[in-house]
PDB file of C-alpha atoms in Angstrom:
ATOM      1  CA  UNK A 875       4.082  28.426  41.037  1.00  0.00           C
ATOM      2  CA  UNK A 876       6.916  27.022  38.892  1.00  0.00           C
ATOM      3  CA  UNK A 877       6.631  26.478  34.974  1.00  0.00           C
ATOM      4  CA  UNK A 878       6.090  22.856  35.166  1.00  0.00           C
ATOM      5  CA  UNK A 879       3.426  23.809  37.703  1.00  0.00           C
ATOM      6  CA  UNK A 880       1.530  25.783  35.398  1.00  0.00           C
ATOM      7  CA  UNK A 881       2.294  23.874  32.365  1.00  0.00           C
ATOM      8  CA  UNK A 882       0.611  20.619  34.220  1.00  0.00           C
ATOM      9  CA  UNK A 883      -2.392  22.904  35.383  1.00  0.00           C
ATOM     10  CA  UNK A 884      -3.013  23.679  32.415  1.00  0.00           C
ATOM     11  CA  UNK A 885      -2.542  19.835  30.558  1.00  0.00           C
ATOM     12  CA  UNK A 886       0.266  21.480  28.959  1.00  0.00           C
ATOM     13  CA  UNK A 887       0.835  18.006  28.219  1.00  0.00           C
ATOM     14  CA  UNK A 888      -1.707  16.665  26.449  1.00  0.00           C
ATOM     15  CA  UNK A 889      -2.445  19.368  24.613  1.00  0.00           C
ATOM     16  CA  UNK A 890       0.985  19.290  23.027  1.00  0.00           C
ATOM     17  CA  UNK A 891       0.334  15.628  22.309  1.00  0.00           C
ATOM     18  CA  UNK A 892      -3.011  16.265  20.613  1.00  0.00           C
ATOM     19  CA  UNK A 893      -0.794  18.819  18.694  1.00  0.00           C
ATOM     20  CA  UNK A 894       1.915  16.363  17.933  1.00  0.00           C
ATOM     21  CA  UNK A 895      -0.652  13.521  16.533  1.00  0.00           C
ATOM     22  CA  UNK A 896      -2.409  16.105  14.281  1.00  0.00           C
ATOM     23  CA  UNK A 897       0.646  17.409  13.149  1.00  0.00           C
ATOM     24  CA  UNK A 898       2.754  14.139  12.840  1.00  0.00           C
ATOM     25  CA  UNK A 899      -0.912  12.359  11.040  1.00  0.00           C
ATOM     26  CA  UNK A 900      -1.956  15.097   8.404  1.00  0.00           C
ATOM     27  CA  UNK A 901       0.741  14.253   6.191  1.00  0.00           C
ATOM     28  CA  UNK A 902      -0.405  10.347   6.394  1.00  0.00           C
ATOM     29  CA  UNK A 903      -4.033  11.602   6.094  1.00  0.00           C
ATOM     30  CA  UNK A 904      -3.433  13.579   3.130  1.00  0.00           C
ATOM     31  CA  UNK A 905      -1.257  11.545   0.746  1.00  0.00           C
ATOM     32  CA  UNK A 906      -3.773   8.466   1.417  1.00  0.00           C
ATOM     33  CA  UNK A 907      -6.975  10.357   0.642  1.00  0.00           C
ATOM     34  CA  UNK A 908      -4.754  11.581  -2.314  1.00  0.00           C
ATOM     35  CA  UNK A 909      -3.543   8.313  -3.995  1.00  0.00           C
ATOM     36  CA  UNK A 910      -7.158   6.911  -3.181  1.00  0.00           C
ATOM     37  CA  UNK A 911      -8.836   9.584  -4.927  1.00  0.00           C
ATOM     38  CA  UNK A 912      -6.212   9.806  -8.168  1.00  0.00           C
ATOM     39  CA  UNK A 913      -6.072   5.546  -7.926  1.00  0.00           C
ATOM     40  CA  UNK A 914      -5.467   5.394 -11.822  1.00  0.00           C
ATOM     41  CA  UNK A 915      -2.522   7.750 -11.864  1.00  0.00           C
ATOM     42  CA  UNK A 916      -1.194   6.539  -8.548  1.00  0.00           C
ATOM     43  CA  UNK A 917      -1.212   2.977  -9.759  1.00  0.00           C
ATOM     44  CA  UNK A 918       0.714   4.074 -12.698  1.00  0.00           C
ATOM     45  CA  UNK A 919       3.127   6.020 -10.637  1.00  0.00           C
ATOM     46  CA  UNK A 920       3.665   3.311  -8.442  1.00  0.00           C
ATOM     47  CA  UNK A 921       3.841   0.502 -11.092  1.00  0.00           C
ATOM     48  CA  UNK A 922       6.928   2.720 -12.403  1.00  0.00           C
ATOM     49  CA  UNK A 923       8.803   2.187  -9.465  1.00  0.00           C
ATOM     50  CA  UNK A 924       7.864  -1.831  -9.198  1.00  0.00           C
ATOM     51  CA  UNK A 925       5.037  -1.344  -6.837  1.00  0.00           C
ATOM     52  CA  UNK A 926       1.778  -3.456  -7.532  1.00  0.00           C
ATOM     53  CA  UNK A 927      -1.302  -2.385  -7.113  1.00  0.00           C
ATOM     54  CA  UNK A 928      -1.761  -4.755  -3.966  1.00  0.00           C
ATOM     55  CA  UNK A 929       0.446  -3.276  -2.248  1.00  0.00           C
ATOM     56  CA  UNK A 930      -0.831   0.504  -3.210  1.00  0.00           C
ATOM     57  CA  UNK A 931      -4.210  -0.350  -2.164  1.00  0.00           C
ATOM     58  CA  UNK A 932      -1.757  -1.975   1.634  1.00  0.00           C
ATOM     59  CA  UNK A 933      -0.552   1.568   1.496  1.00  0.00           C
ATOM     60  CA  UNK A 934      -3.553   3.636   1.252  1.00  0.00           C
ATOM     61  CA  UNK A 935      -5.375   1.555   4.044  1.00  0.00           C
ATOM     62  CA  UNK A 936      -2.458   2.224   6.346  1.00  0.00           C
ATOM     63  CA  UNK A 937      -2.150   5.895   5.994  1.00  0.00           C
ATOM     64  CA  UNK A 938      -5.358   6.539   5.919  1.00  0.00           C
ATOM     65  CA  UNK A 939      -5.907   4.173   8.815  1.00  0.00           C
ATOM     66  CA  UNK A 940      -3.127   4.653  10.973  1.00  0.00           C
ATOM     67  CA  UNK A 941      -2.954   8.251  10.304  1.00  0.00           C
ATOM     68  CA  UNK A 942      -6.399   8.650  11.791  1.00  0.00           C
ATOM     69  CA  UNK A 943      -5.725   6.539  14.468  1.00  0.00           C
ATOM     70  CA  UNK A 944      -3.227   8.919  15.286  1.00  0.00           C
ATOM     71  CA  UNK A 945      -4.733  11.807  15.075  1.00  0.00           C
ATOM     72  CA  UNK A 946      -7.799  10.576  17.001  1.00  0.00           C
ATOM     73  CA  UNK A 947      -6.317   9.148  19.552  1.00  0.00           C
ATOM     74  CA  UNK A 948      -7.918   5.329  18.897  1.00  0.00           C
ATOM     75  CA  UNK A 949      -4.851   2.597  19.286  1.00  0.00           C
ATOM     76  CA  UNK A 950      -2.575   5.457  18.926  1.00  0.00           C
ATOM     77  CA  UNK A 951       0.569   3.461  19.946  1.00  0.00           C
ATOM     78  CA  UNK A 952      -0.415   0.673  17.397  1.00  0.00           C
ATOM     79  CA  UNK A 953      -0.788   3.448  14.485  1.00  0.00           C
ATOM     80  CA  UNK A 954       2.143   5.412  15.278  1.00  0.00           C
ATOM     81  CA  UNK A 955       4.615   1.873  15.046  1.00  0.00           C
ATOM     82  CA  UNK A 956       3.032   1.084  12.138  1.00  0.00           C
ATOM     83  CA  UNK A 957       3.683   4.604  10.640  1.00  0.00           C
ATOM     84  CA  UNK A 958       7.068   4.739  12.071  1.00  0.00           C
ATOM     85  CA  UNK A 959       8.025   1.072  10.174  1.00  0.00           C
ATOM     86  CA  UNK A 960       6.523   2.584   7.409  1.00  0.00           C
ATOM     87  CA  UNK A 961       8.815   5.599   7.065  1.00  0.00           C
ATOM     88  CA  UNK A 962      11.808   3.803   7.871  1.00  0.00           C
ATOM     89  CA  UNK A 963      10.450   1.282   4.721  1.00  0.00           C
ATOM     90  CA  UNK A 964       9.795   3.891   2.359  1.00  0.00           C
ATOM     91  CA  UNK A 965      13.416   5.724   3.249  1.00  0.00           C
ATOM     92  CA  UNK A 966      15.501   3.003   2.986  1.00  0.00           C
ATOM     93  CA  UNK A 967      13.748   1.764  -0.291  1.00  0.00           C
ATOM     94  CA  UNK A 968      12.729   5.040  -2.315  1.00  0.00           C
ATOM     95  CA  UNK A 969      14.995   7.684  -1.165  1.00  0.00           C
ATOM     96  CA  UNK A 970      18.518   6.436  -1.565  1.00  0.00           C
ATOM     97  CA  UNK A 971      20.401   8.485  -4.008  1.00  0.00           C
ATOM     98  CA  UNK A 972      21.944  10.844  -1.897  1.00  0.00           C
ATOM     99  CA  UNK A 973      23.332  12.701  -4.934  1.00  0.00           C
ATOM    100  CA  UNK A 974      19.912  13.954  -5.105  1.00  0.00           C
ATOM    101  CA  UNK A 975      19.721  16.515  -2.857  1.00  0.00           C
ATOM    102  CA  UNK A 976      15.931  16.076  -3.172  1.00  0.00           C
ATOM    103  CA  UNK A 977      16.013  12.593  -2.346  1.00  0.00           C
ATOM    104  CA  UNK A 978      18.108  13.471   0.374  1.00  0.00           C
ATOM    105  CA  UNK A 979      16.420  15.031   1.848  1.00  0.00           C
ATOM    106  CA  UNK A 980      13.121  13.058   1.734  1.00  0.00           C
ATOM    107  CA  UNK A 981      15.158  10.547   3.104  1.00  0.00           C
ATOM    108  CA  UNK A 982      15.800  12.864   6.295  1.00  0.00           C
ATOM    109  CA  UNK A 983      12.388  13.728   6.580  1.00  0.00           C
ATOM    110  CA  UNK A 984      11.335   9.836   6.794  1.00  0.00           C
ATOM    111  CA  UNK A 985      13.779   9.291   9.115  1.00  0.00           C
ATOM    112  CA  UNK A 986      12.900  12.399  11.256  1.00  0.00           C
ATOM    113  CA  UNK A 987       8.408  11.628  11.172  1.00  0.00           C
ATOM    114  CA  UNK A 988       9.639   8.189  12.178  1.00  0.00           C
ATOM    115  CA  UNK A 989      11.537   8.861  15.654  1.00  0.00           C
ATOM    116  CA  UNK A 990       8.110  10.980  16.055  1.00  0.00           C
ATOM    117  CA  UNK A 991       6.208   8.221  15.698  1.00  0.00           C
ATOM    118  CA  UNK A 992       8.418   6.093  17.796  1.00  0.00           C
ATOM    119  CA  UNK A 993       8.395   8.876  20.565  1.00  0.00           C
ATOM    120  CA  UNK A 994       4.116   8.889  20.413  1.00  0.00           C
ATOM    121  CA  UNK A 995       4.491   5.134  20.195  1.00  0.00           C
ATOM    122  CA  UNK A 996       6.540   5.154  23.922  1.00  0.00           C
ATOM    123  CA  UNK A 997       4.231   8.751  25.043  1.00  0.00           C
ATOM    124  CA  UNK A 998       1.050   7.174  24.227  1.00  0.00           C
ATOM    125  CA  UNK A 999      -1.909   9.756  22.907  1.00  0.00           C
ATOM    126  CA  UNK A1000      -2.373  11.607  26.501  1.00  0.00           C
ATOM    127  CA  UNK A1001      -5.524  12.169  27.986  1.00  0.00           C
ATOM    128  CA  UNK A1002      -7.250  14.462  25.151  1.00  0.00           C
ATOM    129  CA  UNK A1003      -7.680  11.290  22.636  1.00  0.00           C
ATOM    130  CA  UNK A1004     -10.852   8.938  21.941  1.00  0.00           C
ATOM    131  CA  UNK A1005      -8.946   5.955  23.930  1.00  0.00           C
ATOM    132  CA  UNK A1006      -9.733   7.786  27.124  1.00  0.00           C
ATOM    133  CA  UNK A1007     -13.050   8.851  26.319  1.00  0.00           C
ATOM    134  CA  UNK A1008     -13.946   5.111  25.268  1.00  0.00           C
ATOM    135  CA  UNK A1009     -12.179   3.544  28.114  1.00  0.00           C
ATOM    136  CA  UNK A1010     -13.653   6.428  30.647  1.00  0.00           C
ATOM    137  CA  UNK A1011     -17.447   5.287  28.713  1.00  0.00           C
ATOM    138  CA  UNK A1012     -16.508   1.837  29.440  1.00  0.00           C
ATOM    139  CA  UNK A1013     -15.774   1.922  33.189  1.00  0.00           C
ATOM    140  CA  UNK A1014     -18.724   4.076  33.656  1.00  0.00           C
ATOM    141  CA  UNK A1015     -20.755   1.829  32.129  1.00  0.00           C
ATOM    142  CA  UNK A1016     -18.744  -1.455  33.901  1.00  0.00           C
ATOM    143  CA  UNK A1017     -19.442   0.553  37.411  1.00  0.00           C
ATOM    144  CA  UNK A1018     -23.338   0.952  36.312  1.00  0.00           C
ATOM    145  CA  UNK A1019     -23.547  -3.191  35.638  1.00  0.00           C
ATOM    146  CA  UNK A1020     -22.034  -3.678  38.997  1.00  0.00           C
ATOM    147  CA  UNK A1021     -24.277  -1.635  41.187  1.00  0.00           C
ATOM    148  CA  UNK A1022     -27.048  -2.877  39.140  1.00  0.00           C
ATOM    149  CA  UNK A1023     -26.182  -6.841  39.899  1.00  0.00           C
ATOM    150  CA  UNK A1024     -25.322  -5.673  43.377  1.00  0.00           C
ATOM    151  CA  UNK A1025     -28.633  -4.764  43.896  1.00  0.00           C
ATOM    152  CA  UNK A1026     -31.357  -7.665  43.170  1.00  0.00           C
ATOM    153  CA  UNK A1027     -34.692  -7.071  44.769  1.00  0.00           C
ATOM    154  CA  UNK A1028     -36.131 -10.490  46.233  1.00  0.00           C
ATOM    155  CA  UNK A1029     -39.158 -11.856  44.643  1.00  0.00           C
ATOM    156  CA  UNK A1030     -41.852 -12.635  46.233  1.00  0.00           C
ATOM    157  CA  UNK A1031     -41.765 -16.162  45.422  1.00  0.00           C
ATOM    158  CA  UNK A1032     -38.404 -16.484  46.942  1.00  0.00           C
ATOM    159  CA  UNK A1033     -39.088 -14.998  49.951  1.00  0.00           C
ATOM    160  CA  UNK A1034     -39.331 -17.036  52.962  1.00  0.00           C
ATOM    161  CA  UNK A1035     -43.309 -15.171  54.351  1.00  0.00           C
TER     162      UNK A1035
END
């Protein structure tokens, strides 16, 4: 048996995927359920570097949001592009003075969590997410409405004796 013979056996695969979202979606995760639960001090952080408290409140839905979508598995594509844009956003407008070796290299790590993202975004969640446990729930229950309508006993009141 070759490695990629045992590695697929064994949904290698997808269990390095669920690995990756978790991984990749903590960070996301975390810092939302931070700034939501210090909103005061994050608004005042924010409103330091010119960012309104609409847009906090836009930033908190999407990492909490997309960052469990993520690491769930629901519309995991559609979180991880929307986490990858927002990386890319917050690196090319935060993180810019590279004399900063700090901001440096926050700037790096953006750019690096996005090209994850963009990776899950083209891999798609595997086969250990909720997608595939919804859509699997959905076709059994699609197949179940078939062979119900399939089978209609005649009523008597239809039937021709």
């Amino acid at each position: 048996m070759t490695p990629i013979e045992l590695a697929e056996k064994l949904r290698a695969r997808d269990v390095v995927l669920l690995a990756g979202r978790l991984l990749l979606s903590l960070i996301f995760v975390h810092e939302g359920l931070q700034l939501a639960t210090h909103f005061e001090g994050a608004q005042k952080a924010m409103a330091t570097l010119g960012v309104g408290t609409p847009l906090l409140i836009a930033t908190i839905a999407l990492q909490l949001g997309a960052g469990l979508s993520v690491a769930l598995g629901i519309l995991a594509r559609l979180g991880a592009i929307g986490l990858g844009l927002f990386c890319l956003m917050t690196a090319s407008l935060f993180h810019t003075n590279f004399a900063s070796q700090n901001e440096l290299l926050h700037f790096e790590k953006d750019l690096a969590i996005a090209g994850g993202m963009f990776i899950l975004a083209l891999s798609g969640a595997g086969k250990l997410s909720m997608d595939r446990v919804l859509i699997a729930n959905l076709k059994s229950r699609a197949g179940k409405a078939a062979v119900t309508e399939s089978y209609q006993p005649v009523s008597k009141m239809n039937s021709p004796v």
